Short mmCIF file of C-alpha atoms in Angstrom, two decimals:
data_model
loop_
_atom_site.label_atom_id
_atom_site.label_comp_id
_atom_site.label_asym_id
_atom_site.label_seq_id
_atom_site.Cartn_x
_atom_site.Cartn_y
_atom_site.Cartn_z
CA MET A 30 4.62 -0.87 1.30
CA GLU A 31 7.91 -1.84 -0.35
CA GLN A 32 9.78 -1.99 2.95
CA LEU A 33 6.95 -3.84 4.69
CA VAL A 34 6.68 -6.49 1.97
CA LYS A 35 10.40 -7.27 2.40
CA THR A 36 9.61 -8.56 5.90
CA MET A 37 6.91 -10.94 4.64
CA PRO A 38 7.12 -14.63 3.67
CA PHE A 39 7.53 -15.35 -0.05
CA TYR A 40 3.88 -16.35 -0.49
CA ILE A 41 2.65 -12.95 0.70
CA VAL A 42 5.18 -11.24 -1.57
CA GLU A 43 3.69 -13.27 -4.44
CA TYR A 44 0.16 -12.39 -3.35
CA VAL A 45 0.91 -8.65 -3.35
CA ASP A 46 2.57 -8.85 -6.77
CA ASN A 47 -0.44 -10.77 -8.11
CA LYS A 48 -2.97 -8.25 -6.78
CA LEU A 49 -1.14 -5.02 -7.70
CA ASP A 50 -3.27 -4.51 -10.80
CA THR A 51 -6.61 -5.38 -9.25
CA ARG A 52 -6.52 -3.80 -5.79
CA SER A 53 -5.75 -0.25 -4.78
CA PRO A 54 -2.39 0.48 -3.11
CA SER A 55 -4.14 1.56 0.09
CA THR A 56 -6.14 -1.69 0.25
CA LEU A 57 -3.03 -3.77 -0.32
CA LEU A 58 -1.11 -1.86 2.32
CA ASN A 59 -3.87 -2.44 4.87
CA TYR A 60 -3.99 -6.13 3.91
CA VAL A 61 -0.24 -6.53 4.41
CA LEU A 62 -0.49 -4.81 7.80
CA ASP A 63 -3.25 -7.29 8.67
CA TYR A 64 -1.05 -10.20 7.57
CA LYS A 65 1.78 -8.86 9.73
CA LEU A 66 -0.54 -8.80 12.76
CA PHE A 67 -1.75 -12.33 11.98
CA LEU A 68 1.75 -13.77 11.54
CA GLU A 69 3.00 -12.06 14.70
CA TRP A 70 0.06 -13.57 16.56
CA LEU A 71 0.92 -17.04 15.23
CA ILE A 72 4.43 -16.68 16.68
CA ALA A 73 3.21 -15.23 19.98
CA GLU A 74 0.78 -18.14 20.43
CA GLY A 75 3.42 -20.73 19.60
CA ILE A 76 1.49 -21.93 16.55
CA ALA A 77 4.44 -20.92 14.39
CA LYS A 78 7.81 -21.92 15.86
CA GLN A 79 9.83 -19.44 13.82
CA GLU A 80 11.25 -16.26 15.32
CA GLN A 81 10.75 -14.06 12.26
CA ILE A 82 7.47 -13.77 10.37
CA LYS A 83 9.38 -13.97 7.09
CA ASP A 84 10.33 -17.57 7.93
CA ILE A 85 6.82 -18.87 8.63
CA PRO A 86 6.25 -21.68 6.11
CA LEU A 87 3.10 -22.40 4.12
CA SER A 88 2.55 -25.54 6.20
CA VAL A 89 1.60 -23.41 9.23
CA LEU A 90 -1.28 -21.86 7.28
CA GLU A 91 -2.20 -25.18 5.68
CA LYS A 92 -2.48 -26.96 9.03
CA LEU A 93 -4.06 -24.06 10.95
CA LYS A 94 -6.91 -25.52 13.00
CA LEU A 95 -10.36 -23.97 13.02
CA ILE A 96 -10.16 -23.38 16.76
CA GLU A 97 -6.89 -21.49 16.23
CA ALA A 98 -8.38 -19.34 13.47
CA GLN A 99 -11.35 -18.61 15.72
CA SER A 100 -8.98 -17.68 18.54
CA PHE A 101 -7.36 -15.09 16.28
CA ILE A 102 -10.78 -13.58 15.53
CA LYS A 103 -11.52 -13.40 19.26
CA PHE A 104 -8.14 -11.73 19.74
CA LEU A 105 -9.11 -9.11 17.16
CA GLU A 106 -12.45 -8.45 18.80
CA ARG A 107 -11.18 -8.25 22.38
CA ARG A 108 -7.87 -6.45 22.04
CA ASN A 109 -7.37 -2.89 23.20
CA ILE A 110 -5.93 -0.49 20.62
CA PRO A 111 -3.71 2.31 22.00
CA ILE A 112 -4.97 5.83 21.27
CA ASN A 113 -2.14 7.53 23.14
CA LYS A 114 0.16 6.72 26.05
CA LYS A 115 -2.72 6.64 28.55
CA GLU A 116 -5.82 5.66 26.59
CA THR A 117 -6.96 2.63 24.63
CA LYS A 118 -10.12 1.70 22.80
CA LYS A 119 -11.84 -1.51 21.74
CA ALA A 120 -11.37 -2.58 18.15
CA GLU A 121 -14.30 -1.79 15.87
CA LYS A 122 -16.13 -4.67 14.20
CA VAL A 123 -15.61 -3.04 10.80
CA SER A 124 -11.86 -3.27 11.32
CA GLY A 125 -12.12 -6.90 12.38
CA ASN A 126 -14.21 -7.72 9.33
CA ARG A 127 -11.59 -6.18 7.06
CA LYS A 128 -8.90 -8.35 8.61
CA ILE A 129 -11.04 -11.44 8.09
CA SER A 130 -11.62 -10.40 4.46
CA ALA A 131 -7.88 -9.90 4.03
CA LEU A 132 -7.13 -13.40 5.33
CA ARG A 133 -9.91 -14.97 3.26
CA SER A 134 -8.42 -13.31 0.18
CA LEU A 135 -4.93 -14.62 1.00
CA PHE A 136 -6.10 -18.16 1.69
CA LYS A 137 -8.23 -18.21 -1.48
CA TYR A 138 -5.18 -17.13 -3.46
CA LEU A 139 -2.94 -19.78 -1.89
CA THR A 140 -5.47 -22.62 -2.36
CA THR A 141 -6.86 -21.80 -5.82
CA GLN A 142 -4.66 -19.30 -7.67
CA THR A 143 -1.12 -20.58 -7.10
CA GLU A 144 0.87 -23.39 -8.67
CA ASN A 145 3.76 -25.45 -7.37
CA ASP A 146 6.25 -27.50 -9.39
CA GLU A 147 3.65 -30.25 -9.82
CA GLY A 148 1.07 -27.82 -11.18
CA GLU A 149 -1.00 -27.95 -8.01
CA PRO A 150 -2.02 -25.11 -5.66
CA TYR A 151 0.33 -24.52 -2.73
CA PHE A 152 -2.23 -26.31 -0.54
CA TYR A 153 -5.93 -27.16 -0.62
CA ARG A 154 -7.24 -26.84 2.92
CA ASN A 155 -8.78 -23.38 3.39
CA VAL A 156 -9.75 -22.96 7.03
CA MET A 157 -10.77 -19.34 6.43
CA LEU A 158 -13.79 -20.51 4.46
CA LYS A 159 -15.22 -21.54 7.83
CA ILE A 160 -14.83 -18.04 9.27
CA GLU A 161 -17.76 -15.73 8.60
CA VAL A 162 -17.66 -11.97 8.24
CA ASN A 163 -20.18 -10.58 10.71
CA LYS A 164 -22.31 -7.81 9.27
CA VAL A 165 -22.18 -4.60 11.26
CA LYS A 166 -25.57 -3.03 11.88
CA GLU A 167 -25.46 0.74 11.71
CA THR A 168 -27.66 2.67 14.12
CA LEU A 169 -29.94 5.39 12.79
CA GLY A 170 -27.88 7.99 14.63
CA ALA A 171 -24.63 6.77 13.13
CA HIS A 172 -26.19 6.61 9.67
CA ALA A 173 -27.51 10.17 9.99
CA SER A 174 -24.13 11.39 11.19
CA ARG A 175 -22.33 9.69 8.32
CA ILE A 176 -24.51 11.12 5.56
CA SER A 177 -24.89 14.58 7.09
CA THR A 178 -21.55 15.63 5.65
CA LYS A 179 -22.65 14.56 2.16
CA ILE A 180 -25.92 16.48 1.82
CA PHE A 181 -26.89 20.12 1.46
CA HIS A 182 -28.32 21.97 4.45
CA ASN A 183 -30.56 25.04 4.52
CA ASP A 184 -29.91 27.10 1.36
CA GLU A 185 -26.61 25.42 0.42
CA ASP A 186 -28.19 23.89 -2.70
CA ALA A 187 -29.22 27.33 -3.99
CA ARG A 188 -25.76 28.74 -3.30
CA PHE A 189 -24.18 25.79 -5.08
CA LEU A 190 -26.32 26.39 -8.17
CA GLU A 191 -25.40 30.08 -8.12
CA PHE A 192 -21.74 29.10 -8.02
CA VAL A 193 -22.16 26.76 -11.01
CA LYS A 194 -24.10 29.40 -12.95
CA HIS A 195 -21.92 32.44 -12.28
CA ASP A 196 -18.58 31.65 -10.65
CA TYR A 197 -17.41 28.17 -11.68
CA GLU A 198 -16.29 29.20 -15.15
CA LYS A 199 -14.31 32.11 -13.70
CA GLU A 200 -12.28 29.71 -11.57
CA LEU A 201 -11.17 27.66 -14.55
CA SER A 202 -7.91 28.65 -16.13
CA GLU A 203 -8.05 30.26 -19.57
CA LYS A 204 -6.50 27.19 -21.13
CA SER A 205 -8.90 24.80 -19.41
CA ARG A 206 -11.86 26.92 -20.43
CA LYS A 207 -10.87 26.74 -24.10
CA LEU A 208 -10.29 23.01 -23.96
CA ILE A 209 -13.08 21.54 -21.86
CA TYR A 210 -15.74 24.07 -21.01
CA PHE A 211 -18.20 25.65 -23.43
CA LYS A 212 -21.28 27.75 -22.87
CA ARG A 213 -23.66 25.02 -23.96
CA ASP A 214 -22.01 22.59 -21.51
CA LYS A 215 -22.50 25.02 -18.63
CA GLU A 216 -26.17 25.52 -19.45
CA ARG A 217 -26.69 21.77 -19.78
CA ASP A 218 -24.90 21.01 -16.49
CA PHE A 219 -26.84 23.74 -14.69
CA ALA A 220 -30.14 22.33 -15.95
CA ILE A 221 -29.20 18.79 -14.88
CA LEU A 222 -28.07 19.93 -11.41
CA SER A 223 -31.21 22.02 -10.93
CA LEU A 224 -33.40 19.05 -11.82
CA PHE A 225 -31.44 16.69 -9.59
CA LEU A 226 -31.42 18.98 -6.56
CA GLY A 227 -35.07 19.83 -7.01
CA ALA A 228 -36.01 16.16 -7.05
CA ALA A 229 -33.80 15.43 -4.03
CA SER A 230 -35.30 18.23 -1.95
CA GLY A 231 -38.82 17.27 -2.96
#
């Protein structure tokens, strides 16, 4: 992240610094990668005349036309992503939506949460407000596949309860057992889990 941010324009450096306490490092890293892709696209399309993304001024974002923003979204949806040297795949809509969300967050910051020497936001025109995030409908098969790894199958619930009742305490270190785990806590937790799993299976 630190090395990547050094290649960004000052306003993205400011954005990252502003969001460090409110967004997770992984989210911020993905956002900065999205900004890198966006700025590189601006140069490739001739919308930004600079050679380095670090030099792209705020005015390019301020004056970005709706048709240009829409063209970037189409680029995201239609591009082929390399899997290896021989194979590519189409970008997933979820990934495209995240990139739109990243840009909406940046433009909101620049137009409402910044301040120049005159006490005004860096600019006011937010073209990203006109770009919608398209909801991705999940098929029943995909939904079932996603949750299958998060539920108990066959007698796994019974084996889990046996583990909690008989083996969990053994796996705690002696020090941890004295500090955080008491017999009454184990009995309470076992009762709660039994009730929860019984209700879920019923």
